[in-house]
Amino acid sequence: MSVFQNLAVLGHAVGQETRARILARLLLEGEKTLGNLAKLEVVTMPAIREHIIVLEKAGLVASRKDQRWRIVAIADEATTELVLKLFKLANKGTELTPAALQVGNKIPE
């Protein structure tokens, strides 16, 4: 893929609210099982699997199998920095905090 195709894949991955919330949650709270993510984000298991596939394809998260659970985490330090910068840019300079994960949270005016 070209650089621009890769950028489009990355933009698609972070351009959907649930996936952006998953990234923020993993960054703030650490690795999670797919079941925990589904419960926290109030989505079905098939939906959370699809979101994780998109995030993995973009290189933003990594997953591993632990016995019968699939555990997902932020891919690496570069991804951590990227997510923090994107959040700050999108939210007019506001740092990423646990309050951002609350449903209905608004961007500061």
mmCIF file of N, CA and C in Angstrom:
data_model
loop_
_atom_site.group_PDB
_atom_site.id
_atom_site.type_symbol
_atom_site.label_atom_id
_atom_site.label_comp_id
_atom_site.label_asym_id
_atom_site.label_seq_id
_atom_site.Cartn_x
_atom_site.Cartn_y
_atom_site.Cartn_z
ATOM 1 N N MET A 1 0.839 -1.186 0.000
ATOM 2 C CA MET A 1 0.000 0.000 0.000
ATOM 3 C C MET A 1 0.880 1.243 0.000
ATOM 4 N N SER A 2 0.343 2.303 -0.558
ATOM 5 C CA SER A 2 1.076 3.561 -0.569
ATOM 6 C C SER A 2 0.938 4.260 0.779
ATOM 7 N N VAL A 3 1.752 5.262 0.974
ATOM 8 C CA VAL A 3 1.683 6.059 2.202
ATOM 9 C C VAL A 3 0.277 6.630 2.375
ATOM 10 N N PHE A 4 -0.331 7.074 1.294
ATOM 11 C CA PHE A 4 -1.658 7.690 1.388
ATOM 12 C C PHE A 4 -2.744 6.652 1.663
ATOM 13 N N GLN A 5 -2.571 5.453 1.149
ATOM 14 C CA GLN A 5 -3.516 4.385 1.472
ATOM 15 C C GLN A 5 -3.396 4.011 2.953
ATOM 16 N N ASN A 6 -2.174 3.938 3.439
ATOM 17 C CA ASN A 6 -1.962 3.649 4.860
ATOM 18 C C ASN A 6 -2.581 4.726 5.738
ATOM 19 N N LEU A 7 -2.424 5.977 5.333
ATOM 20 C CA LEU A 7 -3.011 7.085 6.091
ATOM 21 C C LEU A 7 -4.535 6.999 6.080
ATOM 22 N N ALA A 8 -5.102 6.609 4.955
ATOM 23 C CA ALA A 8 -6.556 6.461 4.865
ATOM 24 C C ALA A 8 -7.044 5.341 5.788
ATOM 25 N N VAL A 9 -6.304 4.245 5.872
ATOM 26 C CA VAL A 9 -6.665 3.142 6.778
ATOM 27 C C VAL A 9 -6.624 3.632 8.221
ATOM 28 N N LEU A 10 -5.592 4.385 8.557
ATOM 29 C CA LEU A 10 -5.466 4.941 9.902
ATOM 30 C C LEU A 10 -6.610 5.906 10.209
ATOM 31 N N GLY A 11 -6.910 6.793 9.251
ATOM 32 C CA GLY A 11 -8.009 7.742 9.442
ATOM 33 C C GLY A 11 -9.345 7.044 9.621
ATOM 34 N N HIS A 12 -9.574 6.001 8.839
ATOM 35 C CA HIS A 12 -10.810 5.225 8.964
ATOM 36 C C HIS A 12 -10.906 4.596 10.354
ATOM 37 N N ALA A 13 -9.784 4.090 10.841
ATOM 38 C CA ALA A 13 -9.780 3.420 12.142
ATOM 39 C C ALA A 13 -10.125 4.372 13.279
ATOM 40 N N VAL A 14 -9.567 5.566 13.269
ATOM 41 C CA VAL A 14 -9.825 6.505 14.371
ATOM 42 C C VAL A 14 -11.028 7.395 14.092
ATOM 43 N N GLY A 15 -11.591 7.299 12.902
ATOM 44 C CA GLY A 15 -12.679 8.183 12.512
ATOM 45 C C GLY A 15 -14.065 7.715 12.916
ATOM 46 N N GLN A 16 -14.149 6.676 13.697
ATOM 47 C CA GLN A 16 -15.436 6.176 14.166
ATOM 48 C C GLN A 16 -15.437 6.270 15.687
ATOM 49 N N GLU A 17 -16.501 6.791 16.254
ATOM 50 C CA GLU A 17 -16.527 7.101 17.689
ATOM 51 C C GLU A 17 -16.237 5.899 18.591
ATOM 52 N N THR A 18 -16.844 4.771 18.322
ATOM 53 C CA THR A 18 -16.607 3.611 19.193
ATOM 54 C C THR A 18 -15.143 3.203 19.161
ATOM 55 N N ARG A 19 -14.532 3.198 17.984
ATOM 56 C CA ARG A 19 -13.113 2.819 17.908
ATOM 57 C C ARG A 19 -12.239 3.852 18.610
ATOM 58 N N ALA A 20 -12.576 5.123 18.481
ATOM 59 C CA ALA A 20 -11.819 6.162 19.189
ATOM 60 C C ALA A 20 -11.941 5.972 20.701
ATOM 61 N N ARG A 21 -13.136 5.618 21.165
ATOM 62 C CA ARG A 21 -13.344 5.362 22.595
ATOM 63 C C ARG A 21 -12.572 4.140 23.053
ATOM 64 N N ILE A 22 -12.526 3.102 22.224
ATOM 65 C CA ILE A 22 -11.766 1.900 22.561
ATOM 66 C C ILE A 22 -10.294 2.258 22.739
ATOM 67 N N LEU A 23 -9.747 3.043 21.809
ATOM 68 C CA LEU A 23 -8.350 3.466 21.923
ATOM 69 C C LEU A 23 -8.113 4.244 23.208
ATOM 70 N N ALA A 24 -9.002 5.186 23.496
ATOM 71 C CA ALA A 24 -8.861 5.991 24.716
ATOM 72 C C ALA A 24 -8.944 5.103 25.956
ATOM 73 N N ARG A 25 -9.886 4.179 25.951
ATOM 74 C CA ARG A 25 -10.067 3.282 27.101
ATOM 75 C C ARG A 25 -8.820 2.421 27.314
ATOM 76 N N LEU A 26 -8.289 1.854 26.239
ATOM 77 C CA LEU A 26 -7.090 1.021 26.365
ATOM 78 C C LEU A 26 -5.908 1.846 26.852
ATOM 79 N N LEU A 27 -5.830 3.063 26.400
ATOM 80 C CA LEU A 27 -4.741 3.934 26.821
ATOM 81 C C LEU A 27 -4.854 4.276 28.306
ATOM 82 N N LEU A 28 -6.051 4.615 28.748
ATOM 83 C CA LEU A 28 -6.254 5.034 30.135
ATOM 84 C C LEU A 28 -6.311 3.868 31.125
ATOM 85 N N GLU A 29 -6.884 2.753 30.692
ATOM 86 C CA GLU A 29 -7.169 1.661 31.617
ATOM 87 C C GLU A 29 -6.305 0.417 31.396
ATOM 88 N N GLY A 30 -5.565 0.376 30.318
ATOM 89 C CA GLY A 30 -4.737 -0.789 30.032
ATOM 90 C C GLY A 30 -5.483 -1.852 29.254
ATOM 91 N N GLU A 31 -4.815 -2.961 29.055
ATOM 92 C CA GLU A 31 -5.371 -4.019 28.218
ATOM 93 C C GLU A 31 -6.697 -4.536 28.757
ATOM 94 N N LYS A 32 -7.516 -5.019 27.824
ATOM 95 C CA LYS A 32 -8.853 -5.524 28.157
ATOM 96 C C LYS A 32 -9.138 -6.758 27.319
ATOM 97 N N THR A 33 -10.006 -7.616 27.834
ATOM 98 C CA THR A 33 -10.502 -8.718 27.016
ATOM 99 C C THR A 33 -11.570 -8.170 26.074
ATOM 100 N N LEU A 34 -11.840 -8.918 25.004
ATOM 101 C CA LEU A 34 -12.908 -8.492 24.090
ATOM 102 C C LEU A 34 -14.237 -8.398 24.825
ATOM 103 N N GLY A 35 -14.501 -9.338 25.701
ATOM 104 C CA GLY A 35 -15.760 -9.320 26.454
ATOM 105 C C GLY A 35 -15.899 -8.085 27.322
ATOM 106 N N ASN A 36 -14.816 -7.708 28.000
ATOM 107 C CA ASN A 36 -14.854 -6.493 28.821
ATOM 108 C C ASN A 36 -15.080 -5.264 27.960
ATOM 109 N N LEU A 37 -14.391 -5.184 26.819
ATOM 110 C CA LEU A 37 -14.580 -4.033 25.933
ATOM 111 C C LEU A 37 -16.014 -3.952 25.434
ATOM 112 N N ALA A 38 -16.572 -5.091 25.058
ATOM 113 C CA ALA A 38 -17.954 -5.106 24.573
ATOM 114 C C ALA A 38 -18.910 -4.604 25.646
ATOM 115 N N LYS A 39 -18.693 -5.058 26.868
ATOM 116 C CA LYS A 39 -19.556 -4.648 27.978
ATOM 117 C C LYS A 39 -19.401 -3.148 28.260
ATOM 118 N N LEU A 40 -18.170 -2.674 28.328
ATOM 119 C CA LEU A 40 -17.914 -1.267 28.637
ATOM 120 C C LEU A 40 -18.429 -0.332 27.547
ATOM 121 N N GLU A 41 -18.339 -0.758 26.299
ATOM 122 C CA GLU A 41 -18.778 0.081 25.181
ATOM 123 C C GLU A 41 -20.227 -0.197 24.771
ATOM 124 N N VAL A 42 -20.873 -1.145 25.451
ATOM 125 C CA VAL A 42 -22.265 -1.520 25.216
ATOM 126 C C VAL A 42 -22.488 -1.865 23.737
ATOM 127 N N VAL A 43 -21.668 -2.811 23.262
ATOM 128 C CA VAL A 43 -21.821 -3.333 21.907
ATOM 129 C C VAL A 43 -21.763 -4.855 21.967
ATOM 130 N N THR A 44 -22.206 -5.483 20.915
ATOM 131 C CA THR A 44 -22.195 -6.946 20.862
ATOM 132 C C THR A 44 -20.778 -7.467 20.630
ATOM 133 N N MET A 45 -20.571 -8.737 20.908
ATOM 134 C CA MET A 45 -19.266 -9.354 20.660
ATOM 135 C C MET A 45 -18.897 -9.311 19.175
ATOM 136 N N PRO A 46 -19.828 -9.610 18.256
ATOM 137 C CA PRO A 46 -19.449 -9.486 16.840
ATOM 138 C C PRO A 46 -19.029 -8.055 16.472
ATOM 139 N N ALA A 47 -19.699 -7.072 17.048
ATOM 140 C CA ALA A 47 -19.356 -5.675 16.754
ATOM 141 C C ALA A 47 -17.976 -5.325 17.298
ATOM 142 N N ILE A 48 -17.681 -5.758 18.516
ATOM 143 C CA ILE A 48 -16.375 -5.425 19.098
ATOM 144 C C ILE A 48 -15.265 -6.125 18.323
ATOM 145 N N ARG A 49 -15.517 -7.345 17.865
ATOM 146 C CA ARG A 49 -14.521 -8.042 17.044
ATOM 147 C C ARG A 49 -14.216 -7.260 15.774
ATOM 148 N N GLU A 50 -15.245 -6.756 15.130
ATOM 149 C CA GLU A 50 -15.057 -5.979 13.895
ATOM 150 C C GLU A 50 -14.269 -4.698 14.168
ATOM 151 N N HIS A 51 -14.588 -4.013 15.253
ATOM 152 C CA HIS A 51 -13.843 -2.796 15.609
ATOM 153 C C HIS A 51 -12.369 -3.118 15.845
ATOM 154 N N ILE A 52 -12.093 -4.208 16.544
ATOM 155 C CA ILE A 52 -10.707 -4.584 16.837
ATOM 156 C C ILE A 52 -9.973 -4.968 15.554
ATOM 157 N N ILE A 53 -10.639 -5.641 14.638
ATOM 158 C CA ILE A 53 -10.019 -5.981 13.353
ATOM 159 C C ILE A 53 -9.578 -4.710 12.622
ATOM 160 N N VAL A 54 -10.433 -3.704 12.597
ATOM 161 C CA VAL A 54 -10.100 -2.432 11.935
ATOM 162 C C VAL A 54 -8.909 -1.771 12.625
ATOM 163 N N LEU A 55 -8.920 -1.753 13.957
ATOM 164 C CA LEU A 55 -7.820 -1.138 14.706
ATOM 165 C C LEU A 55 -6.514 -1.915 14.532
ATOM 166 N N GLU A 56 -6.601 -3.229 14.461
ATOM 167 C CA GLU A 56 -5.398 -4.039 14.225
ATOM 168 C C GLU A 56 -4.846 -3.812 12.823
ATOM 169 N N LYS A 57 -5.728 -3.743 11.854
ATOM 170 C CA LYS A 57 -5.296 -3.522 10.469
ATOM 171 C C LYS A 57 -4.541 -2.197 10.346
ATOM 172 N N ALA A 58 -4.964 -1.207 11.131
ATOM 173 C CA ALA A 58 -4.303 0.099 11.121
ATOM 174 C C ALA A 58 -3.032 0.106 11.970
ATOM 175 N N GLY A 59 -2.780 -0.976 12.698
ATOM 176 C CA GLY A 59 -1.589 -1.066 13.528
ATOM 177 C C GLY A 59 -1.697 -0.338 14.856
ATOM 178 N N LEU A 60 -2.923 -0.025 15.277
ATOM 179 C CA LEU A 60 -3.119 0.746 16.501
ATOM 180 C C LEU A 60 -3.241 -0.114 17.751
ATOM 181 N N VAL A 61 -3.730 -1.329 17.593
ATOM 182 C CA VAL A 61 -3.836 -2.234 18.731
ATOM 183 C C VAL A 61 -3.201 -3.573 18.374
ATOM 184 N N ALA A 62 -2.848 -4.295 19.398
ATOM 185 C CA ALA A 62 -2.335 -5.653 19.246
ATOM 186 C C ALA A 62 -3.161 -6.551 20.151
ATOM 187 N N SER A 63 -3.369 -7.778 19.716
ATOM 188 C CA SER A 63 -4.121 -8.703 20.557
ATOM 189 C C SER A 63 -3.334 -9.994 20.718
ATOM 190 N N ARG A 64 -3.659 -10.678 21.783
ATOM 191 C CA ARG A 64 -3.024 -11.966 22.055
ATOM 192 C C ARG A 64 -4.058 -12.872 22.691
ATOM 193 N N LYS A 65 -3.829 -14.140 22.567
ATOM 194 C CA LYS A 65 -4.716 -15.140 23.140
ATOM 195 C C LYS A 65 -4.146 -15.557 24.488
ATOM 196 N N ASP A 66 -4.993 -15.570 25.518
ATOM 197 C CA ASP A 66 -4.590 -16.027 26.846
ATOM 198 C C ASP A 66 -5.632 -17.045 27.292
ATOM 199 N N GLN A 67 -5.262 -18.299 27.193
ATOM 200 C CA GLN A 67 -6.193 -19.406 27.440
ATOM 201 C C GLN A 67 -7.378 -19.253 26.494
ATOM 202 N N ARG A 68 -8.535 -18.916 26.996
ATOM 203 C CA ARG A 68 -9.702 -18.803 26.113
ATOM 204 C C ARG A 68 -10.101 -17.355 25.822
ATOM 205 N N TRP A 69 -9.345 -16.392 26.334
ATOM 206 C CA TRP A 69 -9.673 -14.992 26.132
ATOM 207 C C TRP A 69 -8.750 -14.337 25.119
ATOM 208 N N ARG A 70 -9.294 -13.401 24.379
ATOM 209 C CA ARG A 70 -8.482 -12.574 23.492
ATOM 210 C C ARG A 70 -8.302 -11.236 24.188
ATOM 211 N N ILE A 71 -7.057 -10.849 24.405
ATOM 212 C CA ILE A 71 -6.736 -9.630 25.140
ATOM 213 C C ILE A 71 -6.177 -8.608 24.166
ATOM 214 N N VAL A 72 -6.675 -7.380 24.286
ATOM 215 C CA VAL A 72 -6.317 -6.304 23.368
ATOM 216 C C VAL A 72 -5.616 -5.193 24.149
ATOM 217 N N ALA A 73 -4.601 -4.595 23.523
ATOM 218 C CA ALA A 73 -3.862 -3.488 24.135
ATOM 219 C C ALA A 73 -3.417 -2.524 23.037
ATOM 220 N N ILE A 74 -3.071 -1.312 23.450
ATOM 221 C CA ILE A 74 -2.462 -0.350 22.530
ATOM 222 C C ILE A 74 -1.204 -1.007 21.967
ATOM 223 N N ALA A 75 -0.955 -0.820 20.684
ATOM 224 C CA ALA A 75 0.122 -1.538 19.987
ATOM 225 C C ALA A 75 1.509 -1.248 20.548
ATOM 226 N N ASP A 76 1.815 0.033 20.780
ATOM 227 C CA ASP A 76 3.172 0.383 21.202
ATOM 228 C C ASP A 76 3.216 1.833 21.687
ATOM 229 N N GLU A 77 4.394 2.275 22.074
ATOM 230 C CA GLU A 77 4.573 3.626 22.605
ATOM 231 C C GLU A 77 4.247 4.697 21.558
ATOM 232 N N ALA A 78 4.600 4.456 20.312
ATOM 233 C CA ALA A 78 4.301 5.424 19.247
ATOM 234 C C ALA A 78 2.787 5.608 19.097
ATOM 235 N N THR A 79 2.042 4.523 19.223
ATOM 236 C CA THR A 79 0.582 4.603 19.154
ATOM 237 C C THR A 79 0.029 5.362 20.346
ATOM 238 N N THR A 80 0.594 5.130 21.507
ATOM 239 C CA THR A 80 0.177 5.868 22.703
ATOM 240 C C THR A 80 0.329 7.366 22.466
ATOM 241 N N GLU A 81 1.484 7.775 21.985
ATOM 242 C CA GLU A 81 1.731 9.196 21.712
ATOM 243 C C GLU A 81 0.770 9.732 20.662
ATOM 244 N N LEU A 82 0.527 8.955 19.609
ATOM 245 C CA LEU A 82 -0.383 9.377 18.550
ATOM 246 C C LEU A 82 -1.795 9.595 19.089
ATOM 247 N N VAL A 83 -2.302 8.631 19.851
ATOM 248 C CA VAL A 83 -3.661 8.744 20.393
ATOM 249 C C VAL A 83 -3.773 9.962 21.307
ATOM 250 N N LEU A 84 -2.774 10.187 22.145
ATOM 251 C CA LEU A 84 -2.789 11.356 23.034
ATOM 252 C C LEU A 84 -2.816 12.652 22.228
ATOM 253 N N LYS A 85 -2.006 12.726 21.180
ATOM 254 C CA LYS A 85 -1.964 13.935 20.349
ATOM 255 C C LYS A 85 -3.266 14.139 19.587
ATOM 256 N N LEU A 86 -3.819 13.064 19.030
ATOM 257 C CA LEU A 86 -5.082 13.175 18.304
ATOM 258 C C LEU A 86 -6.215 13.621 19.222
ATOM 259 N N PHE A 87 -6.260 13.053 20.417
ATOM 260 C CA PHE A 87 -7.300 13.437 21.363
ATOM 261 C C PHE A 87 -7.177 14.927 21.712
ATOM 262 N N LYS A 88 -5.968 15.347 21.992
ATOM 263 C CA LYS A 88 -5.750 16.746 22.360
ATOM 264 C C LYS A 88 -6.116 17.683 21.212
ATOM 265 N N LEU A 89 -5.749 17.320 20.009
ATOM 266 C CA LEU A 89 -6.087 18.128 18.836
ATOM 267 C C LEU A 89 -7.594 18.184 18.621
ATOM 268 N N ALA A 90 -8.250 17.036 18.715
ATOM 269 C CA ALA A 90 -9.693 16.962 18.489
ATOM 270 C C ALA A 90 -10.489 17.674 19.568
ATOM 271 N N ASN A 91 -9.916 17.807 20.749
ATOM 272 C CA ASN A 91 -10.648 18.368 21.876
ATOM 273 C C ASN A 91 -10.080 19.700 22.351
ATOM 274 N N LYS A 92 -9.593 20.458 21.389
ATOM 275 C CA LYS A 92 -9.166 21.845 21.621
ATOM 276 C C LYS A 92 -8.189 21.985 22.777
ATOM 277 N N GLY A 93 -7.193 21.103 22.811
ATOM 278 C CA GLY A 93 -6.141 21.213 23.815
ATOM 279 C C GLY A 93 -6.394 20.480 25.108
ATOM 280 N N THR A 94 -7.582 19.904 25.268
ATOM 281 C CA THR A 94 -7.898 19.174 26.491
ATOM 282 C C THR A 94 -7.176 17.836 26.498
ATOM 283 N N GLU A 95 -6.522 17.521 27.608
ATOM 284 C CA GLU A 95 -5.819 16.248 27.751
ATOM 285 C C GLU A 95 -6.825 15.108 27.894
ATOM 286 N N LEU A 96 -6.406 13.912 27.529
ATOM 287 C CA LEU A 96 -7.228 12.725 27.689
ATOM 288 C C LEU A 96 -7.287 12.347 29.165
ATOM 289 N N THR A 97 -8.491 12.276 29.704
ATOM 290 C CA THR A 97 -8.709 11.899 31.100
ATOM 291 C C THR A 97 -9.833 10.857 31.163
ATOM 292 N N PRO A 98 -9.980 10.156 32.275
ATOM 293 C CA PRO A 98 -11.076 9.192 32.399
ATOM 294 C C PRO A 98 -12.458 9.819 32.164
ATOM 295 N N ALA A 99 -12.618 11.088 32.453
ATOM 296 C CA ALA A 99 -13.911 11.747 32.237
ATOM 297 C C ALA A 99 -14.305 11.739 30.767
ATOM 298 N N ALA A 100 -13.329 11.676 29.878
ATOM 299 C CA ALA A 100 -13.621 11.662 28.445
ATOM 300 C C ALA A 100 -14.409 10.423 28.045
ATOM 301 N N LEU A 101 -14.328 9.367 28.823
ATOM 302 C CA LEU A 101 -15.003 8.119 28.487
ATOM 303 C C LEU A 101 -16.463 8.126 28.898
ATOM 304 N N GLN A 102 -16.897 9.133 29.614
ATOM 305 C CA GLN A 102 -18.296 9.195 30.033
ATOM 306 C C GLN A 102 -19.200 9.469 28.842
ATOM 307 N N VAL A 103 -20.293 8.755 28.748
ATOM 308 C CA VAL A 103 -21.241 8.915 27.661
ATOM 309 C C VAL A 103 -21.786 10.340 27.650
ATOM 310 N N GLY A 104 -21.840 10.943 26.502
ATOM 311 C CA GLY A 104 -22.388 12.281 26.365
ATOM 312 C C GLY A 104 -21.418 13.388 26.677
ATOM 313 N N ASN A 105 -20.171 13.062 26.940
ATOM 314 C CA ASN A 105 -19.171 14.093 27.232
ATOM 315 C C ASN A 105 -18.984 14.994 26.030
ATOM 316 N N LYS A 106 -18.941 16.270 26.259
ATOM 317 C CA LYS A 106 -18.854 17.255 25.172
ATOM 318 C C LYS A 106 -17.461 17.864 25.118
ATOM 319 N N ILE A 107 -17.117 18.328 23.927
ATOM 320 C CA ILE A 107 -15.856 19.061 23.723
ATOM 321 C C ILE A 107 -16.019 20.440 24.344
ATOM 322 N N PRO A 108 -15.006 20.932 25.063
ATOM 323 C CA PRO A 108 -15.103 22.265 25.648
ATOM 324 C C PRO A 108 -15.291 23.327 24.570
ATOM 325 N N GLU A 109 -16.082 24.322 24.894
ATOM 326 C CA GLU A 109 -16.336 25.439 23.941
ATOM 327 C C GLU A 109 -15.193 26.423 23.968
#
